């Protein structure tokens, strides 16, 4: 236990300043009112849905929860059920096998809700494109508020996407 | 011609390239005999897949890749056009079962005999009579989605009930369905249903030029992008008859070991997290982040995507950056040693790790457990030692190993391999030879074959490639070690309680994307 406490003390705090929202990522006009956003901004619950990614984007979502980025300090929390979520964070080209599951997850998320598509595949279908097995971009299946490109996008870009979705344009 | 597989009753020809790989045609009727003899010699199944040869004036074909003492043997059995079928080998190599089912779903070749003929990669997206990897199947085809009826095996008895989990999980993980049959808290049976991430990767390869295929290969399973890009490049280089320069091979070795270090750091953090030791998560992910930033700075990508390209590598490592890399890795190594002693002495963590999710060596051998999970269960296979290609032919890689086959053993193998990879990277940086980074890769001639086989952090990644007419890819089959390890997860959880499942699952950390294709 001494060694563990010593390691914590030696490490100190590595968390870095949070990024700002980035309006260039926004796909459609902010749909939520100021009053709702004010509450979301202080306690935003996220449900992650991997709809067919290569798992690269998941690595960076994990990293965003790591000590350097520490997403939770911004009031952003990953939850285990879409019924508890304000925002869906969706990765991948949507595989046709995940199309129904993604729609059901979206339907199970209470209004008002936001959707952030993550990665080149989520934004455009990426290298997998559209085919017998792939629906392509997330917006082909559910409405997307903010899309974050990158293969995979960095944790900072993912945080910017989430923050952009939960703020107003002004 | 002499070759090491004469006693299997096949005439094998050496495939080009530095990998000890051979190809042999085999009559469908002789496939089982060859598989039985291979099994008797402690050979292992690597992959089974099928292809459509009707555009070449033939029927279909089923392919089997075996790991034998002499190297890799790729068997091809030509099947008739009207009713393509072959004798199944799942009773000889149990891991073949899901591969045979996938081969039927995608190409429509039928494995005779055997117990399980349920669909595997096909859900409700395309109808049963349509086979996406047949040449006359249009990649852009759309069908009305149908309900996905899948007959799970039911466990009956007093107090037995089911917990269906997924495809959308409670954590940030990939989609798949787990059907638990439990009594009280104890797991009586786990049945996996995968294929949710099937996104037509193999069909997509056939629309790409050979050079472009490397990008797609690097996205079969993102966490193993280096291993896949290397295996694909190795296959293409073999088919085209070229070899990468020595400097490029050495850099590839550095990249593959960096990928191993990054993934092991992440997994060790999550193993701590899953036993409520959040300290472990934050410490290991701090170190992982340090490495990812270094990757981005030195090679232009945090996960090293697209750094390995056909013919060589896209980025160099200069003397000064190389020394900086070694200094940072030295710091990481020292911290990992401290963290290992904290994990080892943490009674709470060890109580959850030890004897949890056990796969004993006999079971691992019988069912074909591979990679790091295999080594934790006494299966001492590592391609860096068993079938070394440059730069591993000049290195003495120490195989990690354990025999208890539990979560603690899989953690221990990760710690050992992490330290060994740091040692290997230092050795490779010090011996980095001068020379070119890349050679031109000519278009392989139609019908040329090549294969790549590489020990990724999770296990052996295999790519089989056949060139088509006019600079196309006739067939590419990328094969993840997860194919062989997923069935063992079903066994590892038996008798455990449901709350231990996430920990056991994480200790294997298998790829969904890699096996769903």
PDB file of N, CA, C and O in Angstrom, chain A residues 105-147:
ATOM      1  N   UNK A 105     -31.400   1.785 -30.275  1.00  0.00           N
ATOM      2  CA  UNK A 105     -30.696   2.537 -29.236  1.00  0.00           C
ATOM      3  C   UNK A 105     -31.093   4.010 -29.305  1.00  0.00           C
ATOM      4  O   UNK A 105     -31.347   4.648 -28.275  1.00  0.00           O
ATOM      5  N   UNK A 106     -31.173   4.519 -30.528  1.00  0.00           N
ATOM      6  CA  UNK A 106     -31.591   5.922 -30.715  1.00  0.00           C
ATOM      7  C   UNK A 106     -33.004   6.133 -30.173  1.00  0.00           C
ATOM      8  O   UNK A 106     -33.274   7.085 -29.434  1.00  0.00           O
ATOM      9  N   UNK A 107     -33.909   5.207 -30.537  1.00  0.00           N
ATOM     10  CA  UNK A 107     -35.303   5.327 -30.081  1.00  0.00           C
ATOM     11  C   UNK A 107     -35.416   5.212 -28.561  1.00  0.00           C
ATOM     12  O   UNK A 107     -36.297   5.813 -27.951  1.00  0.00           O
ATOM     13  N   UNK A 108     -34.514   4.431 -27.959  1.00  0.00           N
ATOM     14  CA  UNK A 108     -34.578   4.231 -26.508  1.00  0.00           C
ATOM     15  C   UNK A 108     -34.007   5.410 -25.738  1.00  0.00           C
ATOM     16  O   UNK A 108     -34.203   5.523 -24.530  1.00  0.00           O
ATOM     17  N   UNK A 109     -33.293   6.299 -26.432  1.00  0.00           N
ATOM     18  CA  UNK A 109     -32.714   7.463 -25.770  1.00  0.00           C
ATOM     19  C   UNK A 109     -33.787   8.550 -25.642  1.00  0.00           C
ATOM     20  O   UNK A 109     -34.402   8.925 -26.642  1.00  0.00           O
ATOM     21  N   UNK A 110     -34.027   9.012 -24.429  1.00  0.00           N
ATOM     22  CA  UNK A 110     -35.110   9.991 -24.259  1.00  0.00           C
ATOM     23  C   UNK A 110     -34.802  11.338 -24.916  1.00  0.00           C
ATOM     24  O   UNK A 110     -33.641  11.740 -25.008  1.00  0.00           O
ATOM     25  N   UNK A 111     -35.843  12.009 -25.374  1.00  0.00           N
ATOM     26  CA  UNK A 111     -35.701  13.381 -25.878  1.00  0.00           C
ATOM     27  C   UNK A 111     -35.553  14.312 -24.673  1.00  0.00           C
ATOM     28  O   UNK A 111     -36.093  14.018 -23.621  1.00  0.00           O
ATOM     29  N   UNK A 112     -34.855  15.444 -24.807  1.00  0.00           N
ATOM     30  CA  UNK A 112     -34.065  15.842 -25.969  1.00  0.00           C
ATOM     31  C   UNK A 112     -32.753  15.085 -26.009  1.00  0.00           C
ATOM     32  O   UNK A 112     -32.205  14.747 -24.965  1.00  0.00           O
ATOM     33  N   UNK A 113     -32.245  14.806 -27.228  1.00  0.00           N
ATOM     34  CA  UNK A 113     -31.018  14.020 -27.337  1.00  0.00           C
ATOM     35  C   UNK A 113     -30.142  14.541 -28.462  1.00  0.00           C
ATOM     36  O   UNK A 113     -30.617  15.233 -29.365  1.00  0.00           O
ATOM     37  N   UNK A 114     -28.883  14.195 -28.368  1.00  0.00           N
ATOM     38  CA  UNK A 114     -27.885  14.632 -29.345  1.00  0.00           C
ATOM     39  C   UNK A 114     -27.150  13.414 -29.888  1.00  0.00           C
ATOM     40  O   UNK A 114     -27.066  12.391 -29.210  1.00  0.00           O
ATOM     41  N   UNK A 115     -26.636  13.548 -31.116  1.00  0.00           N
ATOM     42  CA  UNK A 115     -25.833  12.465 -31.695  1.00  0.00           C
ATOM     43  C   UNK A 115     -24.524  13.030 -32.231  1.00  0.00           C
ATOM     44  O   UNK A 115     -24.529  14.009 -32.988  1.00  0.00           O
ATOM     45  N   UNK A 116     -23.410  12.428 -31.828  1.00  0.00           N
ATOM     46  CA  UNK A 116     -22.105  12.789 -32.360  1.00  0.00           C
ATOM     47  C   UNK A 116     -21.540  11.569 -33.085  1.00  0.00           C
ATOM     48  O   UNK A 116     -21.419  10.494 -32.498  1.00  0.00           O
ATOM     49  N   UNK A 117     -21.237  11.734 -34.376  1.00  0.00           N
ATOM     50  CA  UNK A 117     -20.621  10.653 -35.153  1.00  0.00           C
ATOM     51  C   UNK A 117     -19.111  10.815 -35.081  1.00  0.00           C
ATOM     52  O   UNK A 117     -18.581  11.910 -35.247  1.00  0.00           O
ATOM     53  N   UNK A 118     -18.426   9.709 -34.815  1.00  0.00           N
ATOM     54  CA  UNK A 118     -16.980   9.755 -34.589  1.00  0.00           C
ATOM     55  C   UNK A 118     -16.231   9.057 -35.722  1.00  0.00           C
ATOM     56  O   UNK A 118     -16.574   7.940 -36.106  1.00  0.00           O
ATOM     57  N   UNK A 119     -15.200   9.736 -36.225  1.00  0.00           N
ATOM     58  CA  UNK A 119     -14.274   9.110 -37.160  1.00  0.00           C
ATOM     59  C   UNK A 119     -14.660   9.277 -38.620  1.00  0.00           C
ATOM     60  O   UNK A 119     -15.803   9.584 -38.948  1.00  0.00           O
ATOM     61  N   UNK A 120     -13.669   9.049 -39.489  1.00  0.00           N
ATOM     62  CA  UNK A 120     -13.925   9.171 -40.925  1.00  0.00           C
ATOM     63  C   UNK A 120     -15.065   8.248 -41.363  1.00  0.00           C
ATOM     64  O   UNK A 120     -15.873   8.606 -42.227  1.00  0.00           O
ATOM     65  N   UNK A 121     -15.122   7.049 -40.794  1.00  0.00           N
ATOM     66  CA  UNK A 121     -16.172   6.103 -41.185  1.00  0.00           C
ATOM     67  C   UNK A 121     -17.541   6.616 -40.741  1.00  0.00           C
ATOM     68  O   UNK A 121     -18.513   6.521 -41.481  1.00  0.00           O
ATOM     69  N   UNK A 122     -17.606   7.158 -39.521  1.00  0.00           N
ATOM     70  CA  UNK A 122     -18.866   7.708 -39.037  1.00  0.00           C
ATOM     71  C   UNK A 122     -19.306   8.915 -39.851  1.00  0.00           C
ATOM     72  O   UNK A 122     -20.496   9.173 -40.037  1.00  0.00           O
ATOM     73  N   UNK A 123     -18.331   9.680 -40.353  1.00  0.00           N
ATOM     74  CA  UNK A 123     -18.629  10.898 -41.122  1.00  0.00           C
ATOM     75  C   UNK A 123     -19.010  10.590 -42.568  1.00  0.00           C
ATOM     76  O   UNK A 123     -19.890  11.232 -43.138  1.00  0.00           O
ATOM     77  N   UNK A 124     -18.298   9.624 -43.196  1.00  0.00           N
ATOM     78  CA  UNK A 124     -18.489   9.397 -44.640  1.00  0.00           C
ATOM     79  C   UNK A 124     -18.646   7.926 -45.030  1.00  0.00           C
ATOM     80  O   UNK A 124     -18.903   7.627 -46.190  1.00  0.00           O
ATOM     81  N   UNK A 125     -18.449   7.011 -44.104  1.00  0.00           N
ATOM     82  CA  UNK A 125     -18.377   5.587 -44.451  1.00  0.00           C
ATOM     83  C   UNK A 125     -16.929   5.130 -44.581  1.00  0.00           C
ATOM     84  O   UNK A 125     -16.649   3.938 -44.539  1.00  0.00           O
ATOM     85  N   UNK A 126     -16.019   6.110 -44.764  1.00  0.00           N
ATOM     86  CA  UNK A 126     -14.589   5.803 -44.787  1.00  0.00           C
ATOM     87  C   UNK A 126     -14.211   4.812 -45.868  1.00  0.00           C
ATOM     88  O   UNK A 126     -14.854   4.738 -46.916  1.00  0.00           O
ATOM     89  N   UNK A 127     -13.202   4.037 -45.603  1.00  0.00           N
ATOM     90  CA  UNK A 127     -12.675   3.098 -46.592  1.00  0.00           C
ATOM     91  C   UNK A 127     -13.661   1.960 -46.870  1.00  0.00           C
ATOM     92  O   UNK A 127     -13.608   1.313 -47.910  1.00  0.00           O
ATOM     93  N   UNK A 128     -14.597   1.739 -45.949  1.00  0.00           N
ATOM     94  CA  UNK A 128     -15.551   0.634 -46.130  1.00  0.00           C
ATOM     95  C   UNK A 128     -16.712   1.033 -47.042  1.00  0.00           C
ATOM     96  O   UNK A 128     -17.306   0.199 -47.716  1.00  0.00           O
ATOM     97  N   UNK A 129     -17.051   2.333 -47.042  1.00  0.00           N
ATOM     98  CA  UNK A 129     -18.079   2.842 -47.937  1.00  0.00           C
ATOM     99  C   UNK A 129     -19.452   2.230 -47.682  1.00  0.00           C
ATOM    100  O   UNK A 129     -19.760   1.794 -46.577  1.00  0.00           O
ATOM    101  N   UNK A 130     -20.271   2.228 -48.732  1.00  0.00           N
ATOM    102  CA  UNK A 130     -21.604   1.609 -48.665  1.00  0.00           C
ATOM    103  C   UNK A 130     -21.578   0.352 -49.512  1.00  0.00           C
ATOM    104  O   UNK A 130     -21.029   0.348 -50.604  1.00  0.00           O
ATOM    105  N   UNK A 131     -22.174  -0.704 -48.987  1.00  0.00           N
ATOM    106  CA  UNK A 131     -22.169  -1.970 -49.712  1.00  0.00           C
ATOM    107  C   UNK A 131     -23.304  -2.850 -49.216  1.00  0.00           C
ATOM    108  O   UNK A 131     -24.124  -2.411 -48.404  1.00  0.00           O
ATOM    109  N   UNK A 132     -23.311  -4.104 -49.668  1.00  0.00           N
ATOM    110  CA  UNK A 132     -24.315  -5.061 -49.187  1.00  0.00           C
ATOM    111  C   UNK A 132     -24.273  -5.183 -47.671  1.00  0.00           C
ATOM    112  O   UNK A 132     -25.271  -5.534 -47.045  1.00  0.00           O
ATOM    113  N   UNK A 133     -23.092  -4.886 -47.070  1.00  0.00           N
ATOM    114  CA  UNK A 133     -22.921  -5.113 -45.633  1.00  0.00           C
ATOM    115  C   UNK A 133     -22.821  -3.829 -44.828  1.00  0.00           C
ATOM    116  O   UNK A 133     -22.885  -3.868 -43.609  1.00  0.00           O
ATOM    117  N   UNK A 134     -22.622  -2.682 -45.491  1.00  0.00           N
ATOM    118  CA  UNK A 134     -22.372  -1.424 -44.775  1.00  0.00           C
ATOM    119  C   UNK A 134     -23.340  -0.342 -45.234  1.00  0.00           C
ATOM    120  O   UNK A 134     -23.487  -0.101 -46.438  1.00  0.00           O
ATOM    121  N   UNK A 135     -23.976   0.325 -44.256  1.00  0.00           N
ATOM    122  CA  UNK A 135     -24.867   1.447 -44.571  1.00  0.00           C
ATOM    123  C   UNK A 135     -24.068   2.727 -44.800  1.00  0.00           C
ATOM    124  O   UNK A 135     -24.651   3.773 -45.099  1.00  0.00           O
ATOM    125  N   UNK A 136     -22.753   2.700 -44.572  1.00  0.00           N
ATOM    126  CA  UNK A 136     -21.948   3.912 -44.715  1.00  0.00           C
ATOM    127  C   UNK A 136     -22.043   4.790 -43.478  1.00  0.00           C
ATOM    128  O   UNK A 136     -22.078   4.299 -42.354  1.00  0.00           O
ATOM    129  N   UNK A 137     -22.131   6.116 -43.707  1.00  0.00           N
ATOM    130  CA  UNK A 137     -22.034   7.064 -42.584  1.00  0.00           C
ATOM    131  C   UNK A 137     -23.211   6.945 -41.613  1.00  0.00           C
ATOM    132  O   UNK A 137     -24.291   6.473 -41.993  1.00  0.00           O
ATOM    133  N   UNK A 138     -22.989   7.418 -40.399  1.00  0.00           N
ATOM    134  CA  UNK A 138     -24.006   7.312 -39.353  1.00  0.00           C
ATOM    135  C   UNK A 138     -25.267   8.074 -39.749  1.00  0.00           C
ATOM    136  O   UNK A 138     -26.397   7.619 -39.499  1.00  0.00           O
ATOM    137  N   UNK A 139     -25.097   9.230 -40.410  1.00  0.00           N
ATOM    138  CA  UNK A 139     -26.249  10.062 -40.777  1.00  0.00           C
ATOM    139  C   UNK A 139     -27.180   9.360 -41.770  1.00  0.00           C
ATOM    140  O   UNK A 139     -28.310   9.797 -41.974  1.00  0.00           O
ATOM    141  N   UNK A 140     -26.716   8.263 -42.380  1.00  0.00           N
ATOM    142  CA  UNK A 140     -27.608   7.488 -43.252  1.00  0.00           C
ATOM    143  C   UNK A 140     -28.637   6.701 -42.444  1.00  0.00           C
ATOM    144  O   UNK A 140     -29.571   6.151 -43.010  1.00  0.00           O
ATOM    145  N   UNK A 141     -28.424   6.608 -41.138  1.00  0.00           N
ATOM    146  CA  UNK A 141     -29.298   5.765 -40.307  1.00  0.00           C
ATOM    147  C   UNK A 141     -30.051   6.573 -39.247  1.00  0.00           C
ATOM    148  O   UNK A 141     -31.250   6.384 -39.054  1.00  0.00           O
ATOM    149  N   UNK A 142     -29.348   7.480 -38.559  1.00  0.00           N
ATOM    150  CA  UNK A 142     -29.994   8.336 -37.551  1.00  0.00           C
ATOM    151  C   UNK A 142     -29.502   9.776 -37.750  1.00  0.00           C
ATOM    152  O   UNK A 142     -28.435   9.986 -38.317  1.00  0.00           O
ATOM    153  N   UNK A 143     -30.274  10.788 -37.278  1.00  0.00           N
ATOM    154  CA  UNK A 143     -29.838  12.184 -37.435  1.00  0.00           C
ATOM    155  C   UNK A 143     -28.569  12.458 -36.626  1.00  0.00           C
ATOM    156  O   UNK A 143     -28.462  12.024 -35.479  1.00  0.00           O
ATOM    157  N   UNK A 144     -27.634  13.166 -37.243  1.00  0.00           N
ATOM    158  CA  UNK A 144     -26.346  13.458 -36.598  1.00  0.00           C
ATOM    159  C   UNK A 144     -26.214  14.968 -36.393  1.00  0.00           C
ATOM    160  O   UNK A 144     -26.402  15.744 -37.322  1.00  0.00           O
ATOM    161  N   UNK A 145     -25.894  15.373 -35.164  1.00  0.00           N
ATOM    162  CA  UNK A 145     -25.699  16.792 -34.868  1.00  0.00           C
ATOM    163  C   UNK A 145     -24.287  17.256 -35.184  1.00  0.00           C
ATOM    164  O   UNK A 145     -24.082  18.316 -35.746  1.00  0.00           O
ATOM    165  N   UNK A 146     -23.327  16.466 -34.760  1.00  0.00           N
ATOM    166  CA  UNK A 146     -21.922  16.853 -34.906  1.00  0.00           C
ATOM    167  C   UNK A 146     -21.150  15.638 -35.415  1.00  0.00           C
ATOM    168  O   UNK A 146     -21.397  14.517 -34.971  1.00  0.00           O
ATOM    169  N   UNK A 147     -20.241  15.869 -36.369  1.00  0.00           N
ATOM    170  CA  UNK A 147     -19.418  14.772 -36.895  1.00  0.00           C
ATOM    171  C   UNK A 147     -17.952  15.125 -36.734  1.00  0.00           C
ATOM    172  O   UNK A 147     -17.531  16.230 -37.065  1.00  0.00           O
TER     173      UNK A 147
END
